[in-house]
XYZ file of C-alpha atoms in Angstrom:
208
model
C 265.455 169.111 54.265
C 263.987 172.155 55.051
C 262.827 175.235 52.924
C 262.742 178.804 53.664
C 260.396 180.787 51.969
C 260.386 184.797 51.871
C 256.722 186.341 52.169
C 255.713 189.806 51.608
C 252.714 191.272 53.780
C 249.299 190.992 51.559
C 250.178 187.720 50.013
C 247.520 185.142 49.889
C 248.421 181.953 51.464
C 246.545 178.672 50.873
C 246.563 175.764 53.052
C 245.577 172.058 53.147
C 245.422 169.323 55.761
C 246.595 166.911 56.474
C 250.179 167.280 54.885
C 251.391 164.667 52.350
C 253.914 164.268 50.136
C 251.638 162.983 47.487
C 249.899 166.341 47.449
C 250.334 168.675 44.165
C 249.292 171.996 43.181
C 248.537 173.157 39.626
C 245.780 175.291 37.829
C 244.697 177.012 41.259
C 243.965 173.409 42.924
C 245.238 170.887 45.386
C 245.691 167.814 43.943
C 245.364 164.481 46.174
C 244.048 161.082 47.279
C 240.877 160.774 49.355
C 241.415 157.417 51.137
C 238.961 154.674 50.789
C 240.918 152.638 53.368
C 241.038 153.938 56.741
C 242.144 152.969 60.479
C 240.556 153.467 63.652
C 242.295 152.385 67.093
C 239.341 151.248 68.918
C 235.663 151.544 68.883
C 234.196 154.801 69.657
C 237.393 156.557 69.212
C 237.649 159.632 66.790
C 241.311 160.029 67.632
C 242.986 160.048 64.550
C 240.211 160.923 62.380
C 241.777 163.896 61.077
C 244.618 161.855 59.428
C 241.632 161.246 56.613
C 240.400 164.820 56.699
C 240.308 167.045 53.523
C 240.606 170.517 55.296
C 241.342 174.052 53.645
C 241.923 177.748 54.314
C 243.079 180.886 52.883
C 245.057 183.603 54.720
C 246.460 187.009 53.938
C 249.759 187.117 54.971
C 250.264 189.556 57.966
C 253.606 188.393 59.696
C 254.147 186.002 62.703
C 250.504 187.035 63.970
C 248.649 185.613 60.532
C 245.791 183.312 61.521
C 243.559 181.136 59.575
C 240.571 178.604 59.976
C 240.341 175.506 58.199
C 237.000 174.185 56.893
C 236.646 170.457 56.223
C 235.648 169.910 52.347
C 235.016 166.363 53.493
C 232.012 164.984 55.804
C 231.883 162.522 58.709
C 229.848 159.582 59.591
C 229.501 157.940 62.879
C 228.071 154.522 62.762
C 226.762 152.703 65.814
C 225.864 149.184 66.276
C 224.732 146.473 68.919
C 225.897 142.850 68.577
C 222.373 141.019 68.367
C 222.953 137.717 67.092
C 226.751 138.013 67.174
C 227.727 138.298 70.731
C 231.101 136.931 71.464
C 232.405 137.796 67.871
C 235.398 140.089 67.365
C 234.290 143.143 65.573
C 236.843 143.895 62.987
C 236.074 146.452 60.755
C 232.834 148.332 58.703
C 232.624 149.383 55.211
C 230.166 151.845 53.746
C 228.994 151.100 50.480
C 226.717 152.331 47.724
C 227.235 151.273 44.176
C 228.339 153.616 41.630
C 228.273 156.536 44.075
C 231.425 158.477 45.260
C 232.465 158.159 48.886
C 236.424 158.396 48.281
C 238.519 159.180 45.034
C 240.969 161.462 43.851
C 240.313 164.695 44.159
C 240.975 168.521 42.982
C 240.204 171.177 45.746
C 239.951 174.614 44.080
C 241.545 177.038 46.519
C 239.174 179.808 45.289
C 236.107 178.215 46.109
C 236.463 174.520 47.892
C 234.709 173.291 44.944
C 235.915 169.519 44.800
C 236.248 167.784 41.416
C 236.629 163.866 41.617
C 238.224 161.701 39.503
C 238.801 157.824 39.910
C 235.803 157.526 42.389
C 235.366 154.637 44.616
C 231.827 153.868 45.958
C 233.063 152.665 49.320
C 235.218 153.374 52.544
C 236.618 150.892 54.684
C 237.320 151.352 58.412
C 239.473 148.716 60.069
C 239.759 148.522 63.913
C 243.537 148.122 65.384
C 241.737 146.305 68.565
C 239.224 143.882 67.974
C 236.633 143.458 70.527
C 234.829 140.780 71.429
C 231.278 141.937 71.326
C 229.468 141.763 74.509
C 225.388 141.836 75.266
C 224.154 145.036 76.034
C 227.030 147.197 74.515
C 227.255 149.670 71.762
C 230.126 149.759 69.259
C 230.952 152.592 66.795
C 233.116 153.682 63.710
C 233.889 157.165 62.571
C 234.522 157.422 58.836
C 235.537 160.368 57.067
C 233.757 160.433 53.392
C 233.441 163.046 50.617
C 230.289 165.038 50.158
C 227.349 163.358 48.570
C 223.626 163.045 48.385
C 222.174 159.852 49.104
C 218.579 160.848 49.607
C 216.657 157.932 47.504
C 219.924 155.858 47.120
C 221.011 152.846 48.732
C 223.610 152.535 50.680
C 224.951 149.351 53.032
C 227.022 149.095 56.322
C 228.723 146.069 55.602
C 229.993 144.741 59.339
C 233.408 142.774 59.411
C 233.258 139.894 62.322
C 235.078 136.817 63.235
C 235.190 133.943 65.722
C 237.722 131.028 65.953
C 237.872 130.011 62.430
C 234.609 131.641 61.411
C 234.393 134.830 59.211
C 231.146 136.815 58.927
C 230.530 139.517 56.409
C 227.122 141.306 57.141
C 225.814 143.659 54.856
C 223.037 146.001 56.282
C 221.000 148.194 54.366
C 221.068 151.974 55.461
C 217.923 153.955 55.042
C 217.566 158.178 55.194
C 221.474 158.619 55.045
C 220.580 161.754 53.183
C 222.888 164.441 52.451
C 226.371 164.060 53.969
C 227.685 167.546 54.623
C 230.852 168.935 54.431
C 232.364 169.904 57.794
C 229.541 168.143 59.545
C 228.672 164.888 61.203
C 226.151 162.389 60.540
C 225.172 159.651 62.899
C 223.716 156.592 62.101
C 222.421 154.010 64.280
C 222.218 150.245 62.921
C 219.599 147.508 64.273
C 220.842 144.850 66.222
C 223.273 142.630 64.143
C 220.989 139.667 62.328
C 221.583 137.430 59.553
C 218.018 138.283 58.458
C 219.268 141.816 57.264
C 221.465 140.266 54.564
C 220.287 139.943 50.881
C 218.417 136.771 50.219
C 221.096 135.949 47.727
C 223.752 136.694 50.198
C 225.624 134.226 52.641
C 227.267 136.119 55.083
C 229.183 133.692 57.084
C 231.905 131.779 55.817
């Protein structure tokens, strides 16, 4: 089904990306869910990250030549790692977690000022790989994650690496220090130390 709308010159148009039938508009805000569960085709690939964006623009309608520039109201993180003790394991995914903080959730985006109001906040974002590489010595692997802007200065964040080998499942939490402010429309890059069981908290057993 298509809908044709007659527009008058000088009208203000508001755009949001990506499109979803679940997005609603009321009280001057777009309302939608910002996903905590995300997928990535392969290690190092940022293709498809736009599916988890939260981009917005406004423009005055000037006919067929109306142009607009999207501003990303979300932040991006690139997390890189090397296998260390886990050469030969299949890399399945990575979770960013910070207890009680806001990385995803339901949001209301004010179209006038771009302000975000978050409800039902989620304190993690998980990225799952569609293609799980067997990690090799000397190689680096990376994840691209879309998160809500947040200031993590002085707050503890963990990168939880998910791996398997045969019947063995490993979930390895590694503390991230210095994440700082995750700013909208920008990328924060984090390089983890070589993977080692020693980074897991003493109370946590990473291997199942």
